Amino acid sequence: MREICRSIKKKDHDPKIEGRSRYLADYNLTDSGREILCGKLLRSQYARARVKGVELPDMPDGYIYVDASDIPGDNNVNIVLDDTPVFARETVEYIGEPIGMIVGPDEKEVSRLISETKVDYEALEPMTDLRKADKAFFNYEFGHGDVEKAFAEADRVFEEEFTTGYQEQAYLEVQGMMAEPEDDGKMYVHGSLQCPYYVHGALARAMGTGPDGVHIYQDVTGGGFGGKEDYPSILGCQVAVAAKKANAPVRCYFDRREDMEFTPKRHPSLCRYKMAVKDGRVTAVDCDVIFDAGAYSTLSAVVLQRGIIAAPGIYDIPNVHVTGRALKTNTVPCGAYRGFGAPQTFFAVEMMMSHIAQALGEDILEFKAKHYVKQGDKTSTNGLYHFPVPIPAMVDEVDELSDLRRKHKEYSKPQSGRYRRGIGLSTYFHGAGFTGSGERDIIKAVAKLHKYPDGTVEVLASNSDIGQGVRTTFPKIVAHELNIPLEKVYYDHPDTARVPDSGPTVASRSLMTVGELLRRAAIKLRNIWVEGEEQEVEEHYKEPDFMIPFYLDRFEGDAYPTYAWGVNAIEVEVDTYTGVTNILGAYASFDVGTPVDYNIVMGQMEGGFLQGIGYASIEKMDYDKNGKIWNRSFTDYLIPTAVDVPELKVTLHVEEYPDGPYGAKGAGELPLVGAAPAFVAAVEQALGGAEKHPLHSAPFNAEDVISELNKEVK
Ligand code: MOS
């Protein structure tokens, strides 16, 4: 491997390990020495209602109430569409929607005042059934070839429906934001967040000040996984409105229950697939993808786009038709979670392909293999796979790790007895970086390097370290290119008053896209380097020349410059008495290009894979018919803990990407995306295969195993 891959100690390792890192909840006073007021949200008790009035209890001195009437600018949080309010408009649209906020010096007193506030509601009928929901925030359609003809000429046609559930990000640090009015009239907003300039744009609009009236800083952030992509914009606006009215710093951070119940999670999905088979090959796919957006549209447009572009999987299918809708329900708005729409559709397409193989009496692995796309083939949107598709080699690598092919044959023989085994395979990609033309048309990333007279170099960019290590890997790239010691390069937490907009920390883009800008900036600086002088260089994003421009109105062109690739195999033993599925091994080959720090990348691969295993197996969350989320704590929403980590064997397959730094591609999201179909396919095999027990849902937990087995008895 290249020199850059060698692992080093993370720049923020010591302060985190020693407990010195200051998270938002750790501030006793503001940095300017001011007292911090506590804000708590008054939340709707109804999934849909008209708010006729709010009756406050007697408010002690120093305690105030704020709501939509206090917003100086627009009551719209700048995300994608203009529908998410800062505080509720005339109606509330989900249980937990913020109506207002009570602010004051003592947290307990604020809680008491919230609990004694009476809201007068006129209840309205909520929509809490995705199958009946009819309001589409987004409605997309694309395809190519002649799907109708292919179905008419098919030997066989298969039609199935797949569902997936919520997934909660469960970051270690819950959501929290703080706002401080400054002496010069600006509003300073900071907290636990992924995207400083998203928060900046939202604040500029809600506060009515324009971009110069606000600045945003990212505090040490204990994980995001997508959950802090949009939400800090909402909470940031709320605390800023409160701080403006109180003319004092206001902080709001949640407890775990509040965070779990009322902040965004992965979209539940309902996917209907129809595939045509002729002469043993899939000739057409027609799929309809539905995502449960919740009450407001937030990020659903982009989540849905990524989901539907991936809907035909990594298979060379000549005729494609895809429709996708993000539907409104009166439930908490869904948002971003590692994978961003792709885990849902890859679950569906992978299960569908394996079901068809079984119905045709073919070996699943061989059936998939004969459909894999290759370099030069067209993507679902008539773009091109410009670079090698290493899937066959990666399947071999996983076979080596897991003995996949032999076990797959062995476990497909009839099994009896209490414990039964299965092994499932998934093969998939993750589009590297922003979907479509976002990078070129919207983000337009800028990154800078600033050299001080003593020869230290500061990275100026807006990407946040949320545990994935950019405070380490960005300086590593710059130090490498300048050929100076790593200690001479540093990257602080971004403050929009000081750094250019290098874009959000999302979509597995930071290292690949911004890291490459920094590499180029470092080359520039090296070429003009003058000892003892203060110097600055700047780089702007430019779309790689080879890309076929993407048009969102037609879903045409290269949706991504390149792809990270994944092959997973999960081996299980199902206890048919208890339903408990024991994972005997989870095996993966991941191609994220060059790992710019081996340990950091392996940490991402193993951690993401484990999150995917949780999504596949035990992480079950749902709402009742009133739109209330059942699960509000780690006792009723289970995520894998240390004791649940199975034998994980992960290997890296490196296909270098010429437009990423040293060949690096997007890495962060890939490892989560394929776990669910591999796990559920394994359970299906253990239960006797799709002919006996075709499985169509994830997560698939012990209760699901038992209800599936009970079908045999009935
Ligand atoms: Mo991410 S799931 O693109 O914040």
mmCIF file of C-alpha atoms in Angstrom, residues 160-164 269-273 287-291 344-345 348:
data_model
loop_
_atom_site.group_PDB
_atom_site.id
_atom_site.type_symbol
_atom_site.label_atom_id
_atom_site.label_comp_id
_atom_site.label_asym_id
_atom_site.label_seq_id
_atom_site.Cartn_x
_atom_site.Cartn_y
_atom_site.Cartn_z
ATOM 1 C CA GLU A 160 -42.754 -9.010 -5.071
ATOM 2 C CA GLU A 161 -42.996 -6.388 -2.366
ATOM 3 C CA PHE A 162 -40.352 -5.514 0.212
ATOM 4 C CA THR A 163 -40.435 -3.385 3.332
ATOM 5 C CA THR A 164 -37.817 -1.897 5.614
ATOM 6 C CA SER A 269 -39.728 1.930 2.759
ATOM 7 C CA LEU A 270 -42.153 -0.050 0.681
ATOM 8 C CA CYS A 271 -40.742 -1.284 -2.647
ATOM 9 C CA ARG A 272 -42.659 -3.146 -5.310
ATOM 10 C CA TYR A 273 -40.486 -4.943 -7.845
ATOM 11 C CA CYS A 287 -39.970 -0.887 -9.611
ATOM 12 C CA ASP A 288 -41.960 1.457 -7.497
ATOM 13 C CA VAL A 289 -40.167 2.840 -4.460
ATOM 14 C CA ILE A 290 -42.066 4.499 -1.627
ATOM 15 C CA PHE A 291 -40.363 6.223 1.294
ATOM 16 C CA GLN A 344 -33.696 0.292 1.355
ATOM 17 C CA THR A 345 -33.519 -0.356 -2.386
ATOM 18 C CA ALA A 348 -35.230 -5.075 -2.193
#
